PDB file of C-alpha atoms in Angstrom:
ATOM      1  CA  MET A   1    -141.172-218.519  13.996  1.00 39.00           C
ATOM      2  CA  ILE A   2    -141.557-214.813  15.152  1.00 41.00           C
ATOM      3  CA  PRO A   3    -138.210-213.472  16.458  1.00 42.00           C
ATOM      4  CA  THR A   4    -138.043-213.026  20.228  1.00 45.00           C
ATOM      5  CA  PRO A   5    -135.222-211.635  22.450  1.00 49.00           C
ATOM      6  CA  LEU A   6    -133.875-215.225  23.336  1.00 48.00           C
ATOM      7  CA  HIS A   7    -134.167-216.874  19.764  1.00 48.00           C
ATOM      8  CA  ASP A   8    -133.551-215.159  16.447  1.00 42.00           C
ATOM      9  CA  PRO A   9    -133.703-217.655  13.648  1.00 42.00           C
ATOM     10  CA  ALA A  10    -131.776-215.262  11.773  1.00 41.00           C
ATOM     11  CA  ALA A  11    -129.083-214.865  14.377  1.00 47.00           C
ATOM     12  CA  GLY A  12    -128.553-218.592  14.977  1.00 52.00           C
ATOM     13  CA  GLN A  13    -129.705-221.329  17.502  1.00 53.00           C
ATOM     14  CA  PRO A  14    -131.995-220.696  20.118  1.00 57.00           C
ATOM     15  CA  ALA A  15    -130.745-220.529  23.769  1.00 59.00           C
ATOM     16  CA  SER A  16    -130.446-223.834  25.837  1.00 80.00           C
ATOM     17  CA  GLY A  17    -132.301-223.777  28.842  1.00 87.00           C
ATOM     18  CA  ARG A  18    -129.230-223.272  30.918  1.00 90.00           C
ATOM     19  CA  ARG A  19    -127.804-220.426  28.905  1.00 91.00           C
ATOM     20  CA  ARG A  20    -131.227-218.847  29.193  1.00 92.00           C
ATOM     21  CA  ALA A  21    -131.395-219.218  32.851  1.00 94.00           C
ATOM     22  CA  GLY A  22    -127.817-217.638  33.007  1.00 95.00           C
ATOM     23  CA  LEU A  23    -128.848-214.744  31.030  1.00 96.00           C
ATOM     24  CA  ALA A  24    -131.910-214.088  32.902  1.00 96.00           C
ATOM     25  CA  VAL A  25    -129.841-214.009  36.169  1.00 97.00           C
ATOM     26  CA  VAL A  26    -127.205-211.609  34.391  1.00 98.00           C
ATOM     27  CA  PHE A  27    -130.169-209.355  33.398  1.00 98.00           C
ATOM     28  CA  LEU A  28    -131.802-209.061  36.793  1.00 98.00           C
ATOM     29  CA  TRP A  29    -128.589-208.562  38.418  1.00 98.00           C
ATOM     30  CA  PHE A  30    -128.014-205.645  36.436  1.00 98.00           C
ATOM     31  CA  LEU A  31    -131.451-204.305  36.094  1.00 98.00           C
ATOM     32  CA  ILE A  32    -131.780-204.367  39.893  1.00 98.00           C
ATOM     33  CA  GLY A  33    -128.305-203.459  40.634  1.00 97.00           C
ATOM     34  CA  GLY A  34    -128.698-200.467  37.883  1.00 98.00           C
ATOM     35  CA  LEU A  35    -132.151-199.171  39.462  1.00 98.00           C
ATOM     36  CA  ALA A  36    -130.534-199.569  43.065  1.00 97.00           C
ATOM     37  CA  HIS A  37    -127.945-196.560  41.624  1.00 98.00           C
ATOM     38  CA  PHE A  38    -130.914-194.392  41.418  1.00 98.00           C
ATOM     39  CA  VAL A  39    -132.988-195.689  44.281  1.00 98.00           C
ATOM     40  CA  ALA A  40    -130.470-195.708  46.698  1.00 97.00           C
ATOM     41  CA  THR A  41    -127.741-193.242  45.564  1.00 97.00           C
ATOM     42  CA  ASP A  42    -126.309-192.236  48.955  1.00 96.00           C
ATOM     43  CA  ALA A  43    -125.873-195.867  50.219  1.00 94.00           C
ATOM     44  CA  GLU A  44    -123.986-196.876  46.790  1.00 96.00           C
ATOM     45  CA  MET A  45    -121.898-193.676  47.177  1.00 96.00           C
ATOM     46  CA  ARG A  46    -120.626-194.768  50.506  1.00 95.00           C
ATOM     47  CA  ILE A  47    -118.924-197.998  48.753  1.00 95.00           C
ATOM     48  CA  VAL A  48    -117.085-195.479  46.324  1.00 96.00           C
ATOM     49  CA  PRO A  49    -113.267-195.750  47.237  1.00 96.00           C
ATOM     50  CA  PRO A  50    -112.179-192.086  48.377  1.00 95.00           C
ATOM     51  CA  VAL A  51    -109.581-192.172  45.297  1.00 94.00           C
ATOM     52  CA  ILE A  52    -112.285-192.119  42.647  1.00 94.00           C
ATOM     53  CA  PRO A  53    -113.435-188.379  42.414  1.00 93.00           C
ATOM     54  CA  TRP A  54    -117.041-187.457  42.291  1.00 96.00           C
ATOM     55  CA  PRO A  55    -118.650-190.708  43.843  1.00 96.00           C
ATOM     56  CA  ARG A  56    -122.058-189.442  42.919  1.00 97.00           C
ATOM     57  CA  VAL A  57    -121.527-189.176  39.356  1.00 97.00           C
ATOM     58  CA  ALA A  58    -119.444-192.389  39.519  1.00 97.00           C
ATOM     59  CA  VAL A  59    -122.762-194.155  40.839  1.00 97.00           C
ATOM     60  CA  LEU A  60    -125.248-192.499  38.595  1.00 98.00           C
ATOM     61  CA  VAL A  61    -122.931-193.240  35.451  1.00 97.00           C
ATOM     62  CA  SER A  62    -122.425-196.942  36.420  1.00 97.00           C
ATOM     63  CA  GLY A  63    -126.244-197.061  37.021  1.00 98.00           C
ATOM     64  CA  VAL A  64    -126.909-195.896  33.669  1.00 98.00           C
ATOM     65  CA  PHE A  65    -124.456-198.495  32.264  1.00 98.00           C
ATOM     66  CA  GLU A  66    -125.794-201.153  34.138  1.00 98.00           C
ATOM     67  CA  LEU A  67    -129.368-200.512  32.713  1.00 98.00           C
ATOM     68  CA  LEU A  68    -128.269-200.228  29.217  1.00 98.00           C
ATOM     69  CA  GLY A  69    -126.246-203.287  29.604  1.00 98.00           C
ATOM     70  CA  ALA A  70    -129.392-205.179  30.868  1.00 98.00           C
ATOM     71  CA  ALA A  71    -131.389-203.857  28.249  1.00 98.00           C
ATOM     72  CA  GLY A  72    -128.794-204.746  25.517  1.00 97.00           C
ATOM     73  CA  LEU A  73    -129.327-208.377  26.607  1.00 97.00           C
ATOM     74  CA  LEU A  74    -132.490-208.547  25.591  1.00 95.00           C
ATOM     75  CA  TRP A  75    -131.882-208.532  21.984  1.00 94.00           C
ATOM     76  CA  SER A  76    -129.518-211.105  19.839  1.00 91.00           C
ATOM     77  CA  ARG A  77    -127.975-208.321  17.817  1.00 93.00           C
ATOM     78  CA  THR A  78    -126.733-206.432  21.040  1.00 95.00           C
ATOM     79  CA  ARG A  79    -126.153-209.157  23.321  1.00 96.00           C
ATOM     80  CA  ARG A  80    -122.510-209.650  22.864  1.00 96.00           C
ATOM     81  CA  ALA A  81    -121.759-206.337  22.931  1.00 97.00           C
ATOM     82  CA  ALA A  82    -123.843-205.833  25.984  1.00 97.00           C
ATOM     83  CA  GLY A  83    -121.945-208.867  27.601  1.00 97.00           C
ATOM     84  CA  VAL A  84    -118.492-207.447  26.757  1.00 97.00           C
ATOM     85  CA  GLY A  85    -119.627-204.077  28.508  1.00 98.00           C
ATOM     86  CA  LEU A  86    -121.168-205.586  31.672  1.00 98.00           C
ATOM     87  CA  PHE A  87    -117.993-207.755  31.856  1.00 98.00           C
ATOM     88  CA  LEU A  88    -115.637-204.824  31.772  1.00 98.00           C
ATOM     89  CA  LEU A  89    -117.922-202.676  33.968  1.00 98.00           C
ATOM     90  CA  THR A  90    -117.884-205.387  36.462  1.00 97.00           C
ATOM     91  CA  LEU A  91    -114.123-205.286  36.316  1.00 97.00           C
ATOM     92  CA  ALA A  92    -114.345-201.552  36.848  1.00 95.00           C
ATOM     93  CA  VAL A  93    -116.251-201.626  40.003  1.00 94.00           C
ATOM     94  CA  THR A  94    -114.401-204.008  41.647  1.00 94.00           C
ATOM     95  CA  PRO A  95    -112.258-201.692  43.438  1.00 94.00           C
ATOM     96  CA  ALA A  96    -115.454-200.769  45.419  1.00 95.00           C
ATOM     97  CA  HIS A  97    -115.427-204.479  46.748  1.00 93.00           C
ATOM     98  CA  VAL A  98    -111.849-204.384  47.559  1.00 95.00           C
ATOM     99  CA  TYR A  99    -112.484-201.254  49.433  1.00 96.00           C
ATOM    100  CA  MET A 100    -115.095-202.435  51.261  1.00 96.00           C
ATOM    101  CA  LEU A 101    -112.988-205.483  52.173  1.00 95.00           C
ATOM    102  CA  GLN A 102    -110.169-203.332  53.105  1.00 95.00           C
ATOM    103  CA  GLN A 103    -112.270-200.878  55.493  1.00 95.00           C
ATOM    104  CA  PRO A 104    -115.031-203.568  56.935  1.00 95.00           C
ATOM    105  CA  GLU A 105    -115.752-201.101  60.092  1.00 95.00           C
ATOM    106  CA  LEU A 106    -117.014-198.355  57.601  1.00 95.00           C
ATOM    107  CA  PHE A 107    -119.771-200.780  56.345  1.00 94.00           C
ATOM    108  CA  ASP A 108    -122.842-202.332  58.293  1.00 93.00           C
ATOM    109  CA  VAL A 109    -121.796-205.864  56.465  1.00 93.00           C
ATOM    110  CA  PRO A 110    -120.908-209.081  57.954  1.00 95.00           C
ATOM    111  CA  TYR A 111    -117.136-209.467  57.199  1.00 95.00           C
ATOM    112  CA  THR A 112    -118.049-213.013  55.839  1.00 96.00           C
ATOM    113  CA  LEU A 113    -120.130-211.733  53.347  1.00 95.00           C
ATOM    114  CA  LEU A 114    -117.765-209.045  52.248  1.00 95.00           C
ATOM    115  CA  VAL A 115    -114.808-212.047  51.878  1.00 95.00           C
ATOM    116  CA  LEU A 116    -117.436-213.995  49.891  1.00 96.00           C
ATOM    117  CA  ARG A 117    -118.086-211.252  47.610  1.00 93.00           C
ATOM    118  CA  LEU A 118    -114.905-211.345  45.485  1.00 92.00           C
ATOM    119  CA  PRO A 119    -115.618-214.944  44.442  1.00 95.00           C
ATOM    120  CA  LEU A 120    -119.073-213.879  43.634  1.00 95.00           C
ATOM    121  CA  GLN A 121    -117.712-211.386  41.632  1.00 95.00           C
ATOM    122  CA  ALA A 122    -115.678-213.794  39.752  1.00 96.00           C
ATOM    123  CA  GLY A 123    -118.670-216.265  39.103  1.00 97.00           C
ATOM    124  CA  LEU A 124    -120.529-213.298  37.764  1.00 97.00           C
ATOM    125  CA  LEU A 125    -117.891-212.431  35.265  1.00 97.00           C
ATOM    126  CA  TRP A 126    -118.018-216.283  34.288  1.00 97.00           C
ATOM    127  CA  LEU A 127    -121.773-216.099  34.017  1.00 97.00           C
ATOM    128  CA  ILE A 128    -121.761-212.920  31.798  1.00 97.00           C
ATOM    129  CA  ALA A 129    -119.080-214.284  29.443  1.00 96.00           C
ATOM    130  CA  TRP A 130    -120.741-217.677  29.184  1.00 94.00           C
ATOM    131  CA  SER A 131    -124.203-216.531  28.608  1.00 94.00           C
ATOM    132  CA  THR A 132    -123.453-213.791  26.234  1.00 94.00           C
ATOM    133  CA  TRP A 133    -120.322-214.607  24.352  1.00 86.00           C
ATOM    134  CA  SER A 134    -121.477-217.989  23.278  1.00 72.00           C
ATOM    135  CA  THR A 135    -122.406-219.133  19.660  1.00 55.00           C
ATOM    136  CA  TRP A 136    -126.004-218.644  20.196  1.00 50.00           C
ATOM    137  CA  ARG A 137    -127.255-214.990  19.838  1.00 47.00           C
TER     138      ARG A 137
END
């Protein structure tokens, strides 16, 4: 069998259908999110808490890391490291979500969605860990 991003015989067993689907969700989440940092930089900068210096740099650097992490998910040899990086990156951007929740009047987003964003963040963290840190590579 020819090695592919989701099956590398030398690295272990192929991914289950559910893990493969989870990995696809994580990949798309960070690919689209990473691209958004460059396509909608000004909009992304608005959610950076004021205590973070250089919001443009923060947005662009986090966008680069999101794209690198998404790319790293494609190969079994880099998948676990990419998962760890994306997990840590997700934790690092959580203050932006808390800031939006604390200052909802600054954002044109329904408050209910802001409240739901933190549990969604927890679910994303779980999905990253489950789909990238498992025994399959």
